[in-house]
């Protein structure tokens, strides 16, 4: 699977030279720092277990332009669940996804929206939450120079295709327990 994603990303990078404008950057990297707030049934699960319902997040987005307003981005990110006594639930959640983005330049600032899908790999006592995930988000960015920007964003992330084993592992959860979060973030953007 990793080789398929690598080939797809490489083809996207190569195709950017065919479709993008010469004066526009063809690649962009965003380092997004945020605070994720768990929502829905997973929030209730964490609250019942005495765990914190917020998480620090760090997401890296590698964007490749197909045109001046459209492209493909690859995401690597993480979040966590923290419990004061490390039991009964705690762990780190790693995300890896790919999807399209849309960007609209408006002079000194821009608007960017995206939808990514991929896999989440939790660790420790969260391992039963391993599944696919989908993320939708939007940023407003402010250009510092032609190569650098800062951005402020909001994203929603939720899992799908979770294992049915999870319901036997945790007796206290209902069948709709879904690892979902809303994350406001601040990012630093580098273009080349």
PDB file of C-alpha atoms in Angstrom:
ATOM      1  CA  UNK A   1       0.000   0.000   0.000  1.00  0.00           C
ATOM      2  CA  UNK A   2       2.847   2.389   0.841  1.00  0.00           C
ATOM      3  CA  UNK A   3       4.358   1.824  -2.608  1.00  0.00           C
ATOM      4  CA  UNK A   4       1.029   2.661  -4.292  1.00  0.00           C
ATOM      5  CA  UNK A   5       0.779   5.913  -2.328  1.00  0.00           C
ATOM      6  CA  UNK A   6       4.425   6.721  -3.140  1.00  0.00           C
ATOM      7  CA  UNK A   7       3.870   6.128  -6.864  1.00  0.00           C
ATOM      8  CA  UNK A   8       0.683   8.219  -6.836  1.00  0.00           C
ATOM      9  CA  UNK A   9       2.440  11.060  -5.016  1.00  0.00           C
ATOM     10  CA  UNK A  10       5.418  10.899  -7.420  1.00  0.00           C
ATOM     11  CA  UNK A  11       3.115  11.018 -10.461  1.00  0.00           C
ATOM     12  CA  UNK A  12       1.337  14.015  -8.962  1.00  0.00           C
ATOM     13  CA  UNK A  13       4.623  15.839  -8.399  1.00  0.00           C
ATOM     14  CA  UNK A  14       5.762  15.126 -11.959  1.00  0.00           C
ATOM     15  CA  UNK A  15       2.438  16.236 -13.434  1.00  0.00           C
ATOM     16  CA  UNK A  16       2.555  19.592 -11.649  1.00  0.00           C
ATOM     17  CA  UNK A  17       5.135  20.863 -14.096  1.00  0.00           C
ATOM     18  CA  UNK A  18       2.729  20.177 -16.962  1.00  0.00           C
ATOM     19  CA  UNK A  19      -0.334  21.941 -15.543  1.00  0.00           C
ATOM     20  CA  UNK A  20       0.809  24.651 -13.130  1.00  0.00           C
ATOM     21  CA  UNK A  21       1.776  28.207 -13.984  1.00  0.00           C
ATOM     22  CA  UNK A  22       5.491  28.988 -14.196  1.00  0.00           C
ATOM     23  CA  UNK A  23       5.224  31.837 -11.682  1.00  0.00           C
ATOM     24  CA  UNK A  24       3.390  29.764  -9.066  1.00  0.00           C
ATOM     25  CA  UNK A  25       5.014  27.294  -6.653  1.00  0.00           C
ATOM     26  CA  UNK A  26       4.518  23.616  -7.405  1.00  0.00           C
ATOM     27  CA  UNK A  27       5.023  22.234  -3.896  1.00  0.00           C
ATOM     28  CA  UNK A  28       3.988  23.329  -0.424  1.00  0.00           C
ATOM     29  CA  UNK A  29       4.650  21.976   3.048  1.00  0.00           C
ATOM     30  CA  UNK A  30       2.489  22.958   6.022  1.00  0.00           C
ATOM     31  CA  UNK A  31       3.348  22.222   9.648  1.00  0.00           C
ATOM     32  CA  UNK A  32       0.080  22.508  11.580  1.00  0.00           C
ATOM     33  CA  UNK A  33       0.010  22.714  15.383  1.00  0.00           C
ATOM     34  CA  UNK A  34      -3.404  22.341  16.961  1.00  0.00           C
ATOM     35  CA  UNK A  35      -5.579  21.374  19.865  1.00  0.00           C
ATOM     36  CA  UNK A  36      -8.024  18.577  19.092  1.00  0.00           C
ATOM     37  CA  UNK A  37     -11.313  18.352  20.953  1.00  0.00           C
ATOM     38  CA  UNK A  38     -12.842  14.869  20.915  1.00  0.00           C
ATOM     39  CA  UNK A  39     -16.550  14.918  20.106  1.00  0.00           C
ATOM     40  CA  UNK A  40     -19.548  12.593  20.062  1.00  0.00           C
ATOM     41  CA  UNK A  41     -19.564   9.130  21.547  1.00  0.00           C
ATOM     42  CA  UNK A  42     -15.757   9.015  21.893  1.00  0.00           C
ATOM     43  CA  UNK A  43     -15.901  12.173  24.034  1.00  0.00           C
ATOM     44  CA  UNK A  44     -18.435  10.424  26.300  1.00  0.00           C
ATOM     45  CA  UNK A  45     -16.235   7.313  26.459  1.00  0.00           C
ATOM     46  CA  UNK A  46     -13.177   9.368  27.531  1.00  0.00           C
ATOM     47  CA  UNK A  47     -15.184  11.361  30.049  1.00  0.00           C
ATOM     48  CA  UNK A  48     -16.628   8.167  31.605  1.00  0.00           C
ATOM     49  CA  UNK A  49     -13.108   6.666  31.869  1.00  0.00           C
ATOM     50  CA  UNK A  50     -11.638   9.832  33.432  1.00  0.00           C
ATOM     51  CA  UNK A  51      -9.326  10.621  30.483  1.00  0.00           C
ATOM     52  CA  UNK A  52      -8.685  14.080  29.056  1.00  0.00           C
ATOM     53  CA  UNK A  53     -10.989  14.988  26.177  1.00  0.00           C
ATOM     54  CA  UNK A  54      -8.477  17.226  24.364  1.00  0.00           C
ATOM     55  CA  UNK A  55      -5.244  16.389  22.557  1.00  0.00           C
ATOM     56  CA  UNK A  56      -2.263  18.286  21.191  1.00  0.00           C
ATOM     57  CA  UNK A  57      -1.856  17.620  17.463  1.00  0.00           C
ATOM     58  CA  UNK A  58       0.963  17.948  14.976  1.00  0.00           C
ATOM     59  CA  UNK A  59       0.137  17.462  11.296  1.00  0.00           C
ATOM     60  CA  UNK A  60       2.422  17.773   8.270  1.00  0.00           C
ATOM     61  CA  UNK A  61       0.801  18.341   4.874  1.00  0.00           C
ATOM     62  CA  UNK A  62       2.783  17.977   1.646  1.00  0.00           C
ATOM     63  CA  UNK A  63       0.810  19.605  -1.176  1.00  0.00           C
ATOM     64  CA  UNK A  64       1.505  19.290  -4.878  1.00  0.00           C
ATOM     65  CA  UNK A  65      -0.265  21.646  -7.289  1.00  0.00           C
ATOM     66  CA  UNK A  66      -1.951  20.305 -10.423  1.00  0.00           C
ATOM     67  CA  UNK A  67      -3.184  23.785 -11.382  1.00  0.00           C
ATOM     68  CA  UNK A  68      -3.031  27.187  -9.705  1.00  0.00           C
ATOM     69  CA  UNK A  69      -6.098  26.332  -7.586  1.00  0.00           C
ATOM     70  CA  UNK A  70      -6.162  22.504  -7.332  1.00  0.00           C
ATOM     71  CA  UNK A  71      -3.812  19.811  -6.109  1.00  0.00           C
ATOM     72  CA  UNK A  72      -3.193  16.618  -4.171  1.00  0.00           C
ATOM     73  CA  UNK A  73      -1.871  16.562  -0.640  1.00  0.00           C
ATOM     74  CA  UNK A  74      -0.320  13.863   1.497  1.00  0.00           C
ATOM     75  CA  UNK A  75      -0.744  14.049   5.263  1.00  0.00           C
ATOM     76  CA  UNK A  76       1.187  12.638   8.205  1.00  0.00           C
ATOM     77  CA  UNK A  77      -0.174  13.548  11.623  1.00  0.00           C
ATOM     78  CA  UNK A  78      -0.759  12.498  15.181  1.00  0.00           C
ATOM     79  CA  UNK A  79      -2.857  13.032  18.252  1.00  0.00           C
ATOM     80  CA  UNK A  80      -3.211  11.260  21.565  1.00  0.00           C
ATOM     81  CA  UNK A  81      -5.447  10.221  24.412  1.00  0.00           C
ATOM     82  CA  UNK A  82      -4.039  11.028  27.839  1.00  0.00           C
ATOM     83  CA  UNK A  83      -5.312   9.572  31.115  1.00  0.00           C
ATOM     84  CA  UNK A  84      -3.948  10.831  34.473  1.00  0.00           C
ATOM     85  CA  UNK A  85      -3.232   7.260  35.635  1.00  0.00           C
ATOM     86  CA  UNK A  86      -2.613   5.779  32.146  1.00  0.00           C
ATOM     87  CA  UNK A  87      -5.507   3.341  32.594  1.00  0.00           C
ATOM     88  CA  UNK A  88      -7.961   2.171  31.303  1.00  0.00           C
ATOM     89  CA  UNK A  89      -7.379   4.098  28.061  1.00  0.00           C
ATOM     90  CA  UNK A  90      -4.326   5.905  26.723  1.00  0.00           C
ATOM     91  CA  UNK A  91      -2.241   6.035  23.573  1.00  0.00           C
ATOM     92  CA  UNK A  92      -1.015   7.877  20.506  1.00  0.00           C
ATOM     93  CA  UNK A  93      -2.887   7.979  17.195  1.00  0.00           C
ATOM     94  CA  UNK A  94      -0.855   8.264  13.981  1.00  0.00           C
ATOM     95  CA  UNK A  95      -2.566   9.358  10.768  1.00  0.00           C
ATOM     96  CA  UNK A  96      -1.498   8.974   7.151  1.00  0.00           C
ATOM     97  CA  UNK A  97      -3.784  10.134   4.351  1.00  0.00           C
ATOM     98  CA  UNK A  98      -4.064  11.575   0.875  1.00  0.00           C
ATOM     99  CA  UNK A  99      -6.674  13.694  -0.870  1.00  0.00           C
ATOM    100  CA  UNK A 100      -7.464  16.738  -3.020  1.00  0.00           C
ATOM    101  CA  UNK A 101      -7.205  20.360  -1.952  1.00  0.00           C
ATOM    102  CA  UNK A 102      -8.588  23.562  -3.416  1.00  0.00           C
ATOM    103  CA  UNK A 103      -6.928  26.939  -2.959  1.00  0.00           C
ATOM    104  CA  UNK A 104      -8.094  30.448  -3.815  1.00  0.00           C
ATOM    105  CA  UNK A 105      -5.511  33.270  -3.756  1.00  0.00           C
ATOM    106  CA  UNK A 106      -6.917  36.654  -2.767  1.00  0.00           C
ATOM    107  CA  UNK A 107      -3.936  38.999  -2.779  1.00  0.00           C
ATOM    108  CA  UNK A 108      -2.223  39.019   0.618  1.00  0.00           C
ATOM    109  CA  UNK A 109      -4.231  36.065   1.903  1.00  0.00           C
ATOM    110  CA  UNK A 110      -5.716  32.815   0.596  1.00  0.00           C
ATOM    111  CA  UNK A 111      -8.415  30.282   1.385  1.00  0.00           C
ATOM    112  CA  UNK A 112      -7.689  26.557   1.254  1.00  0.00           C
ATOM    113  CA  UNK A 113     -10.038  23.609   1.717  1.00  0.00           C
ATOM    114  CA  UNK A 114      -9.367  19.882   1.576  1.00  0.00           C
ATOM    115  CA  UNK A 115     -10.672  16.383   2.141  1.00  0.00           C
ATOM    116  CA  UNK A 116      -8.217  13.598   3.023  1.00  0.00           C
ATOM    117  CA  UNK A 117      -8.759   9.911   3.665  1.00  0.00           C
ATOM    118  CA  UNK A 118      -6.354   7.271   4.886  1.00  0.00           C
ATOM    119  CA  UNK A 119      -5.437   5.091   7.843  1.00  0.00           C
ATOM    120  CA  UNK A 120      -5.154   5.757  11.556  1.00  0.00           C
ATOM    121  CA  UNK A 121      -2.822   3.592  13.600  1.00  0.00           C
ATOM    122  CA  UNK A 122      -3.410   3.895  17.364  1.00  0.00           C
ATOM    123  CA  UNK A 123      -1.006   2.533  19.980  1.00  0.00           C
ATOM    124  CA  UNK A 124      -1.243   1.107  23.507  1.00  0.00           C
ATOM    125  CA  UNK A 125      -4.804   0.592  24.798  1.00  0.00           C
ATOM    126  CA  UNK A 126      -6.268   2.420  21.783  1.00  0.00           C
ATOM    127  CA  UNK A 127      -5.111  -0.260  19.325  1.00  0.00           C
ATOM    128  CA  UNK A 128      -8.678  -1.490  18.817  1.00  0.00           C
ATOM    129  CA  UNK A 129      -9.474   1.865  17.204  1.00  0.00           C
ATOM    130  CA  UNK A 130      -7.241   1.117  14.196  1.00  0.00           C
ATOM    131  CA  UNK A 131      -9.242   1.926  11.076  1.00  0.00           C
ATOM    132  CA  UNK A 132      -9.665   4.273   8.183  1.00  0.00           C
ATOM    133  CA  UNK A 133     -10.266   7.974   8.730  1.00  0.00           C
ATOM    134  CA  UNK A 134     -11.595  10.896   6.760  1.00  0.00           C
ATOM    135  CA  UNK A 135     -10.736  14.529   7.369  1.00  0.00           C
ATOM    136  CA  UNK A 136     -12.219  17.765   6.044  1.00  0.00           C
ATOM    137  CA  UNK A 137     -10.718  21.140   6.778  1.00  0.00           C
ATOM    138  CA  UNK A 138     -10.273  24.753   5.785  1.00  0.00           C
ATOM    139  CA  UNK A 139      -7.503  27.315   6.296  1.00  0.00           C
ATOM    140  CA  UNK A 140      -7.131  31.017   5.834  1.00  0.00           C
ATOM    141  CA  UNK A 141      -3.509  31.886   5.161  1.00  0.00           C
ATOM    142  CA  UNK A 142      -1.588  35.143   5.282  1.00  0.00           C
ATOM    143  CA  UNK A 143       1.431  35.549   3.010  1.00  0.00           C
ATOM    144  CA  UNK A 144       4.644  36.660   4.711  1.00  0.00           C
ATOM    145  CA  UNK A 145       6.616  36.364   1.462  1.00  0.00           C
ATOM    146  CA  UNK A 146       6.368  34.473  -1.831  1.00  0.00           C
ATOM    147  CA  UNK A 147       7.738  31.379  -0.091  1.00  0.00           C
ATOM    148  CA  UNK A 148       6.258  31.609   3.436  1.00  0.00           C
ATOM    149  CA  UNK A 149       2.822  31.984   4.995  1.00  0.00           C
ATOM    150  CA  UNK A 150       1.077  31.465   8.281  1.00  0.00           C
ATOM    151  CA  UNK A 151      -2.351  29.863   8.411  1.00  0.00           C
ATOM    152  CA  UNK A 152      -5.252  29.496  10.806  1.00  0.00           C
ATOM    153  CA  UNK A 153      -7.497  26.494  10.283  1.00  0.00           C
ATOM    154  CA  UNK A 154     -10.233  24.214  11.467  1.00  0.00           C
ATOM    155  CA  UNK A 155     -10.563  20.504  10.662  1.00  0.00           C
ATOM    156  CA  UNK A 156     -12.904  17.648  11.463  1.00  0.00           C
ATOM    157  CA  UNK A 157     -11.541  14.109  11.580  1.00  0.00           C
ATOM    158  CA  UNK A 158     -13.506  10.889  12.102  1.00  0.00           C
ATOM    159  CA  UNK A 159     -12.892   7.180  11.715  1.00  0.00           C
ATOM    160  CA  UNK A 160     -14.701   4.612   9.614  1.00  0.00           C
ATOM    161  CA  UNK A 161     -14.390   0.845   9.081  1.00  0.00           C
ATOM    162  CA  UNK A 162     -13.531   0.216  12.732  1.00  0.00           C
ATOM    163  CA  UNK A 163     -13.160  -3.288  14.115  1.00  0.00           C
ATOM    164  CA  UNK A 164     -16.109  -5.010  15.779  1.00  0.00           C
ATOM    165  CA  UNK A 165     -13.667  -6.379  18.396  1.00  0.00           C
ATOM    166  CA  UNK A 166     -13.707  -2.948  20.022  1.00  0.00           C
ATOM    167  CA  UNK A 167     -17.147  -3.566  21.514  1.00  0.00           C
ATOM    168  CA  UNK A 168     -15.987  -6.681  23.370  1.00  0.00           C
ATOM    169  CA  UNK A 169     -12.810  -4.913  24.555  1.00  0.00           C
ATOM    170  CA  UNK A 170     -14.635  -1.980  26.146  1.00  0.00           C
ATOM    171  CA  UNK A 171     -17.848  -3.017  27.903  1.00  0.00           C
ATOM    172  CA  UNK A 172     -18.926   0.561  28.584  1.00  0.00           C
ATOM    173  CA  UNK A 173     -19.164   1.803  24.982  1.00  0.00           C
ATOM    174  CA  UNK A 174     -22.078   1.748  22.614  1.00  0.00           C
ATOM    175  CA  UNK A 175     -21.953   0.490  19.046  1.00  0.00           C
ATOM    176  CA  UNK A 176     -21.602   4.016  17.656  1.00  0.00           C
ATOM    177  CA  UNK A 177     -18.326   4.777  19.484  1.00  0.00           C
ATOM    178  CA  UNK A 178     -16.365   6.681  16.849  1.00  0.00           C
ATOM    179  CA  UNK A 179     -12.990   8.346  17.334  1.00  0.00           C
ATOM    180  CA  UNK A 180     -13.849  11.881  16.124  1.00  0.00           C
ATOM    181  CA  UNK A 181     -12.345  15.305  16.778  1.00  0.00           C
ATOM    182  CA  UNK A 182     -12.564  18.963  15.827  1.00  0.00           C
ATOM    183  CA  UNK A 183      -9.210  20.743  15.737  1.00  0.00           C
ATOM    184  CA  UNK A 184      -8.437  24.457  15.496  1.00  0.00           C
ATOM    185  CA  UNK A 185      -4.839  24.939  14.377  1.00  0.00           C
ATOM    186  CA  UNK A 186      -2.085  27.389  13.456  1.00  0.00           C
ATOM    187  CA  UNK A 187       0.340  26.503  10.678  1.00  0.00           C
ATOM    188  CA  UNK A 188       3.544  27.586   9.016  1.00  0.00           C
ATOM    189  CA  UNK A 189       3.641  27.148   5.237  1.00  0.00           C
ATOM    190  CA  UNK A 190       6.743  26.852   3.039  1.00  0.00           C
ATOM    191  CA  UNK A 191       6.493  26.868  -0.784  1.00  0.00           C
ATOM    192  CA  UNK A 192       9.002  26.031  -3.492  1.00  0.00           C
TER     193      UNK A 192
END
